[in-house]
CSV table of C-alpha atoms in Angstrom, one decimal:
chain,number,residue,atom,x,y,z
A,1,UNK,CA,31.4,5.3,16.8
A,2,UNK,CA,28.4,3.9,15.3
A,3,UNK,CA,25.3,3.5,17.9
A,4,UNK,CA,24.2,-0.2,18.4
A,5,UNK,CA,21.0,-1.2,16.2
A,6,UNK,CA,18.0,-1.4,18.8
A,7,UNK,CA,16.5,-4.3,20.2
A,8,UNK,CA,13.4,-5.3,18.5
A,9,UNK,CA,10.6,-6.7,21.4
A,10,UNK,CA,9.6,-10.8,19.1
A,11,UNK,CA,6.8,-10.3,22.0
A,12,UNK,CA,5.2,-7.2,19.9
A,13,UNK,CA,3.6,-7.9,16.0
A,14,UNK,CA,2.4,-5.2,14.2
A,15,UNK,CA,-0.3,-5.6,11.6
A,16,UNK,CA,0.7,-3.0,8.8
A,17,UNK,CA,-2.8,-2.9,6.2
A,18,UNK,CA,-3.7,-2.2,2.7
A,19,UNK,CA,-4.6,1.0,1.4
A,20,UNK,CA,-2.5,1.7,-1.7
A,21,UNK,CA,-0.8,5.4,-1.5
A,22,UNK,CA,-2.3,5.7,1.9
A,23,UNK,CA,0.0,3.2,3.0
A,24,UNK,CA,2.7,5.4,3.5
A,25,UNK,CA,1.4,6.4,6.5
A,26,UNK,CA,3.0,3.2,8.0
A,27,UNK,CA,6.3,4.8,7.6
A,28,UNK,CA,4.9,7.2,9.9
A,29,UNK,CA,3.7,4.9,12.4
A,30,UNK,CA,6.9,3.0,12.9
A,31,UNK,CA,8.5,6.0,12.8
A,32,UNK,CA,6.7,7.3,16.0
A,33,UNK,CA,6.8,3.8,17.9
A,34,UNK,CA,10.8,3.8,17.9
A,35,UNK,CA,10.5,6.8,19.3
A,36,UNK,CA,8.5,6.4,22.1
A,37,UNK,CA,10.8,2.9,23.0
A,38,UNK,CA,8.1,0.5,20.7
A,39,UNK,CA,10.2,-1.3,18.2
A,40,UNK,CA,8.1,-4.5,16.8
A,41,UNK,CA,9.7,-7.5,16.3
A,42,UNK,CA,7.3,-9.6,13.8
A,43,UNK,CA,6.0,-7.7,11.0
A,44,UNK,CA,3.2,-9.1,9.1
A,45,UNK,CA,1.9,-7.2,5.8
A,46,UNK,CA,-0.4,-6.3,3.3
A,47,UNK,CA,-0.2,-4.9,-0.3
A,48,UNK,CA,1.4,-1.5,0.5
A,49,UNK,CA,1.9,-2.5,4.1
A,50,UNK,CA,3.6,-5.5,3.1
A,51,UNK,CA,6.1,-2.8,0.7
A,52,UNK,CA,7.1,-0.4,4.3
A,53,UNK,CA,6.9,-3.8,6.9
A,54,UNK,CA,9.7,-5.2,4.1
A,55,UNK,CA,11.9,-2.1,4.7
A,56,UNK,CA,11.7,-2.2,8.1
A,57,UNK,CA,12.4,-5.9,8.5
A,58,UNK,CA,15.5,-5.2,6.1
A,59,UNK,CA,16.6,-2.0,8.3
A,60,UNK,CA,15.7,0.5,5.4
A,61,UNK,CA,13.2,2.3,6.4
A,62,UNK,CA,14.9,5.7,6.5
A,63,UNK,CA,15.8,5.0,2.6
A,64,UNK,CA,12.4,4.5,1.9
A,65,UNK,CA,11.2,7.6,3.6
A,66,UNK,CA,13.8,9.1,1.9
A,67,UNK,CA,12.3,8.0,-1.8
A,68,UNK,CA,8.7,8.6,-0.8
A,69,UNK,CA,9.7,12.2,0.2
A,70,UNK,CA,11.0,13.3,-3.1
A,71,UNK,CA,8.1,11.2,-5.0
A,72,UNK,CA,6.6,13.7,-8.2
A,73,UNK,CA,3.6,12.4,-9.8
A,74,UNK,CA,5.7,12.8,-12.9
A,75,UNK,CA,8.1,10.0,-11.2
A,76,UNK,CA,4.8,7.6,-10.4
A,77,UNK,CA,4.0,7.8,-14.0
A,78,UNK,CA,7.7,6.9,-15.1
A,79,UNK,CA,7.6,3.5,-12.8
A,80,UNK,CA,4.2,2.6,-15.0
A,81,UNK,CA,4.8,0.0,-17.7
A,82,UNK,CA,1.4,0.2,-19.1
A,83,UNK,CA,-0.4,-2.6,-20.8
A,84,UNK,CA,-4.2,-3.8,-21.9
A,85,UNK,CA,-3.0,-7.3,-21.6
A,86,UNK,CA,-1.2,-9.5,-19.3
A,87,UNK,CA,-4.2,-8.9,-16.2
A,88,UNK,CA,-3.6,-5.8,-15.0
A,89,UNK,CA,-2.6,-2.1,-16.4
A,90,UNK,CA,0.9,-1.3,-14.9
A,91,UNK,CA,2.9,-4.9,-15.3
A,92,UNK,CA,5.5,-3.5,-12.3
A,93,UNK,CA,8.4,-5.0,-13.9
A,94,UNK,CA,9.7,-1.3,-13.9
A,95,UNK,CA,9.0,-0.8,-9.9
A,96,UNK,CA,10.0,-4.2,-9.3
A,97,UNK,CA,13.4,-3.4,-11.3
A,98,UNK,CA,14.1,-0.3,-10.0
A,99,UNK,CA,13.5,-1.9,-6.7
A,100,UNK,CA,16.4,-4.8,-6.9
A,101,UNK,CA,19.0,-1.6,-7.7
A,102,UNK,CA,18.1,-0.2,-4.3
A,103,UNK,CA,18.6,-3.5,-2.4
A,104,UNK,CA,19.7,-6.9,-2.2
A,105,UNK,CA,17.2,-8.5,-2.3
A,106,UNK,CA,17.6,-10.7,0.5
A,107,UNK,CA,15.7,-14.3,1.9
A,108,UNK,CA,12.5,-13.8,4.3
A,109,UNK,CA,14.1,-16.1,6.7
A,110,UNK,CA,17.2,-14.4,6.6
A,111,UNK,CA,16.1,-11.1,7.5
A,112,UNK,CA,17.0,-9.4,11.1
A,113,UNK,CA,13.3,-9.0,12.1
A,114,UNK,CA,10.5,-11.7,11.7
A,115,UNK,CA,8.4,-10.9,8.3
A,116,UNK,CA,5.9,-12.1,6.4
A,117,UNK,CA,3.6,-11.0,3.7
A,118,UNK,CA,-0.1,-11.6,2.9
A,119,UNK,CA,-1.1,-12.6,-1.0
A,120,UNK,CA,-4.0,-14.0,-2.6
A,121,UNK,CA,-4.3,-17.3,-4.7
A,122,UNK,CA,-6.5,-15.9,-7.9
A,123,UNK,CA,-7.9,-19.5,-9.0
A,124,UNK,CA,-9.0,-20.2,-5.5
A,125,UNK,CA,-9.6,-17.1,-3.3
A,126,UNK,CA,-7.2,-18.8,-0.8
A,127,UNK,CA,-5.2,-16.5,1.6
A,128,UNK,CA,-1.4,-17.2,1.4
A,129,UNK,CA,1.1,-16.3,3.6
A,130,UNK,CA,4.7,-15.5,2.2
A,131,UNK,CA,7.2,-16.4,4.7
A,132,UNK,CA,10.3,-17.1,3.1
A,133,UNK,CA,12.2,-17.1,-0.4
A,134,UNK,CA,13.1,-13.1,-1.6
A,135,UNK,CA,11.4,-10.6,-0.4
A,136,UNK,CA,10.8,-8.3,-3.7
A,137,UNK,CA,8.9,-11.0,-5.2
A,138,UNK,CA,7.0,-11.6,-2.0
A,139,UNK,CA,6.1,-8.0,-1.9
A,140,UNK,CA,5.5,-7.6,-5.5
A,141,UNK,CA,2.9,-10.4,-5.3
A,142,UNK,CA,1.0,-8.7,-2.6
A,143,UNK,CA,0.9,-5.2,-3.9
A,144,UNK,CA,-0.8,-6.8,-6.9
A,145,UNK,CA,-3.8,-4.7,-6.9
A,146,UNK,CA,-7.1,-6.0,-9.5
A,147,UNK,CA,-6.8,-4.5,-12.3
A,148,UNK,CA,-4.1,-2.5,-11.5
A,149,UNK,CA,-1.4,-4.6,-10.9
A,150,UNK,CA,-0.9,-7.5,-13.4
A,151,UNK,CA,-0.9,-11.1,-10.8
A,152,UNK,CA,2.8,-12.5,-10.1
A,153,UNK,CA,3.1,-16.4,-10.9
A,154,UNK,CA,5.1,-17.6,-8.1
A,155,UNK,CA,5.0,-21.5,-7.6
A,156,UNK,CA,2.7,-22.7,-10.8
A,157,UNK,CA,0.2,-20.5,-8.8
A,158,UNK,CA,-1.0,-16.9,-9.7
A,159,UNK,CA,-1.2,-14.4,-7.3
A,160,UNK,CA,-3.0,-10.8,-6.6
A,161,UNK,CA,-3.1,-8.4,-3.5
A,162,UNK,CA,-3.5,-9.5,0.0
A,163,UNK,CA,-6.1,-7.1,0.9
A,164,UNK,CA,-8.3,-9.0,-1.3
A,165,UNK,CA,-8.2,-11.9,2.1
A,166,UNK,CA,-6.6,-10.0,4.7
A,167,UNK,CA,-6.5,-6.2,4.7
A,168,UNK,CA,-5.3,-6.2,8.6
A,169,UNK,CA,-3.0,-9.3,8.9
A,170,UNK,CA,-3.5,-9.7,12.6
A,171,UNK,CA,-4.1,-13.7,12.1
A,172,UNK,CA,-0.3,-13.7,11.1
A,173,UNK,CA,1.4,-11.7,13.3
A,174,UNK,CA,-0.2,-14.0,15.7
A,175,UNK,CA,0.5,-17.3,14.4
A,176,UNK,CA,4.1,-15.6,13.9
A,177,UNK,CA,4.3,-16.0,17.9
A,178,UNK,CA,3.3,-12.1,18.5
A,179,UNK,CA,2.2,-11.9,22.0
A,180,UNK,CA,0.7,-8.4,21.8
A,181,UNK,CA,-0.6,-7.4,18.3
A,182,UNK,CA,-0.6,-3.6,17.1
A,183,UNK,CA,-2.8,-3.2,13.5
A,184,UNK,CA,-2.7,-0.9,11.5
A,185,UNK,CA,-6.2,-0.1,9.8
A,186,UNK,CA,-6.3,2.0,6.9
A,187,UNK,CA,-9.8,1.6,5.7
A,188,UNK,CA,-11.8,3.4,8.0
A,189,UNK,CA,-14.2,5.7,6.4
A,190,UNK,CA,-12.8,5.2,3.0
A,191,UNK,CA,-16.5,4.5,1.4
A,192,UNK,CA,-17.4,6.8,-0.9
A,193,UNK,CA,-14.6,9.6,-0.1
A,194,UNK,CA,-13.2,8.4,-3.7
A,195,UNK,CA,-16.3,9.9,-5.5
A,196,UNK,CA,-16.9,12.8,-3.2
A,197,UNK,CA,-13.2,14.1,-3.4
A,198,UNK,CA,-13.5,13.4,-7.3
A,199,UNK,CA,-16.0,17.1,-6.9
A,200,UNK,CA,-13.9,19.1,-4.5
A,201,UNK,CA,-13.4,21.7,-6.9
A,202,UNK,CA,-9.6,22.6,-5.0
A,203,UNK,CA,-8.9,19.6,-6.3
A,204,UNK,CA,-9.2,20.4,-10.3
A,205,UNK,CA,-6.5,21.2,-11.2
A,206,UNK,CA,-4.2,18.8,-9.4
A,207,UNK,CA,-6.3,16.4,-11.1
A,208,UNK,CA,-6.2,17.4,-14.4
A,209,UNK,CA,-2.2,18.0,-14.3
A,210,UNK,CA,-2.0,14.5,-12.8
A,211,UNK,CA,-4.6,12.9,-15.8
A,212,UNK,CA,-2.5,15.0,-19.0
A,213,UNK,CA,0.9,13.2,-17.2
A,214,UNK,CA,-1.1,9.8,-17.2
A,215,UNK,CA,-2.1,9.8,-20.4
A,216,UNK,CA,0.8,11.0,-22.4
A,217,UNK,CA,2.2,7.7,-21.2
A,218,UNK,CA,-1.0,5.9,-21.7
A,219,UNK,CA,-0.8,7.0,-25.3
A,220,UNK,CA,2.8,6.5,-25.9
A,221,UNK,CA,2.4,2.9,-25.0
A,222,UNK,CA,-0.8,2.1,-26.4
A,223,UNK,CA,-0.7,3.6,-29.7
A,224,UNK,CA,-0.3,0.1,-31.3
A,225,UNK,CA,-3.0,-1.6,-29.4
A,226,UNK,CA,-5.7,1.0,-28.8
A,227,UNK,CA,-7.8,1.9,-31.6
A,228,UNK,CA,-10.7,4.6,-30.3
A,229,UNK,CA,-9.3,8.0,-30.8
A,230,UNK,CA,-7.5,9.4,-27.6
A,231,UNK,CA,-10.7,11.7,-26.3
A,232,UNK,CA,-12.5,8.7,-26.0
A,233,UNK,CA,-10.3,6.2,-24.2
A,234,UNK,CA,-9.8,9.4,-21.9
A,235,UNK,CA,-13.4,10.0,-20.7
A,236,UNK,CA,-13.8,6.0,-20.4
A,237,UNK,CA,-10.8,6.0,-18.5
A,238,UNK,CA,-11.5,9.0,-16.0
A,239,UNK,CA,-15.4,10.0,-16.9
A,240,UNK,CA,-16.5,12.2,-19.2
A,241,UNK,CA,-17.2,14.2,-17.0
A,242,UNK,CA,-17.8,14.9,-12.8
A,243,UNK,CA,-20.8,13.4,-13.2
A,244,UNK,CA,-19.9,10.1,-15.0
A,245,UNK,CA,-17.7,8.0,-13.2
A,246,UNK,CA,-14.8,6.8,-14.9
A,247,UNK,CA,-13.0,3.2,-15.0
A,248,UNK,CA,-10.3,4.5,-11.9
A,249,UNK,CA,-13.2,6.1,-10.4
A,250,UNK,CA,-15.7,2.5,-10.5
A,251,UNK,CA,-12.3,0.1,-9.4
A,252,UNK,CA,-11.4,2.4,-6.5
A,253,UNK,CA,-15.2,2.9,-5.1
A,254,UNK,CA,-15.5,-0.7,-5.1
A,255,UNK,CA,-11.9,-1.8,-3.2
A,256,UNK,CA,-13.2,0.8,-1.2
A,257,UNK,CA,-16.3,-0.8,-0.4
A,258,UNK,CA,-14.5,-4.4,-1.0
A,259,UNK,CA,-11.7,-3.8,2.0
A,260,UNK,CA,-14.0,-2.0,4.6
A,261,UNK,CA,-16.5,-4.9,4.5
A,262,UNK,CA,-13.7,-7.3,4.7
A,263,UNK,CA,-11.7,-5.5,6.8
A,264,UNK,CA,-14.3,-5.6,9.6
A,265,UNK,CA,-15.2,-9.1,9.1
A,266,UNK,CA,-11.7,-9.8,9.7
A,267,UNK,CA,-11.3,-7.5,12.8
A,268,UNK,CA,-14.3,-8.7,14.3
A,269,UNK,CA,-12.8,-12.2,14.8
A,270,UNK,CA,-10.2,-11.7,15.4
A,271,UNK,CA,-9.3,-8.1,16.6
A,272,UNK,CA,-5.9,-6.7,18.0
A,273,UNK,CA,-4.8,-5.7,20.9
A,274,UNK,CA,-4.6,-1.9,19.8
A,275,UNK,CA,-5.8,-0.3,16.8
A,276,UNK,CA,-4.4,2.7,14.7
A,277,UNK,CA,-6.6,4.6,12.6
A,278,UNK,CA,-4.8,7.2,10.8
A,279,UNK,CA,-7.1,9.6,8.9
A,280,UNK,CA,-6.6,9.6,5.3
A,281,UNK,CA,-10.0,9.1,3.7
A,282,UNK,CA,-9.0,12.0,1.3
A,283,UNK,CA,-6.0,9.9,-0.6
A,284,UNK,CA,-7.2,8.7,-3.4
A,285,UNK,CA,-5.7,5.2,-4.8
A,286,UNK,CA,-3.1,6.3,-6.7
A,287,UNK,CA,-1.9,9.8,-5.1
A,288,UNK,CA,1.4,7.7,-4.0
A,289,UNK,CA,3.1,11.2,-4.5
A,290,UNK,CA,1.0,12.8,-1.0
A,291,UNK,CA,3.5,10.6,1.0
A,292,UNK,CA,4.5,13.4,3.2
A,293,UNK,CA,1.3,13.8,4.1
A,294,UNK,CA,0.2,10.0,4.6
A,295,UNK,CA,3.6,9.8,7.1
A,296,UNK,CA,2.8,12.6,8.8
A,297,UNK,CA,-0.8,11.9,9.8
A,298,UNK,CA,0.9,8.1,10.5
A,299,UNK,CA,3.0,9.8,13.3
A,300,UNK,CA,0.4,12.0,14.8
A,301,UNK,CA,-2.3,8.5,14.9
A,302,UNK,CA,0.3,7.3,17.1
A,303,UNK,CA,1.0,10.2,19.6
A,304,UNK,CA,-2.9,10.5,19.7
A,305,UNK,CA,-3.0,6.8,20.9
A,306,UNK,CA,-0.1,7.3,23.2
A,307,UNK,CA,-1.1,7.0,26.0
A,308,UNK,CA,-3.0,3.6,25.5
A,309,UNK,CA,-0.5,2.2,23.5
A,310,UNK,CA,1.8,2.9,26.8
A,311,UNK,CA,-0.7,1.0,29.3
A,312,UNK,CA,-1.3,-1.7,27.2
A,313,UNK,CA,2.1,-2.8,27.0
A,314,UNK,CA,3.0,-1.8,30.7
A,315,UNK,CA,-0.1,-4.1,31.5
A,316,UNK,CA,1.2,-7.0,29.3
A,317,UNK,CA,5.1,-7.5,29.2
């Protein structure tokens, strides 16, 4: 006999951030929560926390976990349909694709838990919040990282990342009718960690496996478009060397520096209830294939914060 599905508490929001591959560590979090009784009921989201809030609105979280598991960076580098042109490297029709065989692809509104995702209007900085119509496309449109993600055009309006606005949606989950708001920040300390794990020498030759992988597809793809011999679009791309950033290098220091300013502007007026910190300041951007690592550190931010997450809720429901 099947057990019933849980009761989800509409009193309790949670606030899942950006932070690109360290957003698996929300998997983690709400992973740990059901356990100790927590199970949100409003879900509000941003760039990769708008991607895990989705699957757990949509009751697939374990399928995700599942996927993020047994990501290789060989398999990140398959999902990339690189481009110079259309506004951002990676177009994501591939993700997005392989995404809609894995689900249905259901409404917003019709999901069994309250969600919403945050995006970002390109033409006029405006923050917009993704409430209803299918919930890939609102997800794709707020994963749409600068420069690394080409913008979605949804509504004769073109859209990027909501960390750009929002890295820690707390404003939503309260205007969603959250009583209590949990957010998850994963920005903390993220300021220069890019550069400084760039010369952690334990970390060569995980780099360098990762960088021949990346660019064997960068020069299948580009061959036609790309003139400068390979060696040079390489140390351009990366740096020429560990003392020369490179064009990953320069766009992750400053989202970095971007989402912590923001990120504490944001808090600051308007701060949760409880905040979770995990510690992941050593992901880079794009090491989406450390997930078992980002979920595991997710769980143990929330047993460390256990015991306040228990009085604040047995002090306000």
């Amino acid at each position: 006999m099947t057990s019933p599905t849980p009761l989800h508490d509409k009193r309790i929001g949670i606030a899942l951030g950006s932070g690109s591959a360290r957003g698996w560590s929300h998997i983690g979090v709400l992973k740990a929560l059901a356990e100790m009784g927590i199970r949100p009921g409003i879900v509000a989201g941003s760039s990769t926390g708008a991607l895990v809030g989705a699957a757990y609105a949509n009751n697939q979280q374990q399928q995700l976990e599942s996927w993020v598991y047994s990501l290789s960076w060989k398999d990140i580098a398959n999902y990339m349909d690189l481009s110079v042109v259309g506004g951002g490297f990676i177009q994501g029709e591939k993700l997005l694709k392989f995404a809609r065989s894995h689900t249905d692809n259901p409404s917003i509104e019709s999901l069994p838990i309250s969600f919403a995702a945050v995006a970002t209007e390109l033409d006029t900085g405006r923050e917009i919040w993704l409430r209803d119509g299918p919930l890939l496309e609102a997800v794709r449109a707020s994963i749409s990282l600068p420069g690394l993600f080409a913008p979605v055009k949804q509504d004769d309006r073109w859209l990027i990342d909501g960390g750009v606005v929002d890295p820690v949606p707390v404003s939503l989950c309260r205007a969603m009718g959250a009583e209590i708001v949990i957010a998850v920040n994963l920005n903390g300390g993220i300021v220069g960690k890019h550069s400084r794990n760039k010369r952690d020498m334990k970390l060569k030759k995980r780099e360098e496996n990762n960088r021949i992988a990346l660019l064997e597809r960068v020069s299948a793809q580009l061959k036609n478009s790309l003139h400068e011999r390979r060696d040079i679009f390489l140390s351009q791309l990366f740096g020429e060397n560990r003392h020369t950033p490179g064009l990953f290098d320069v766009m992750a220091g400053s989202l970095n520096i971007m989402q912590d300013r923001i990120t504490r502007s944001r808090l600051a007026g308007d701060p949760p209830d409880i905040m979770l910190e995990p510690k992941l300041d050593h992901i880079g951007l794009m090491e989406y294939d450390k997930g078992e690592e980002a979920i595991a550190e997710g769980h143990a931010c929330v047993t460390r914060m256990a015991e306040q997450l228990r009085s604040l809720l047995t002090n306000n429901l």
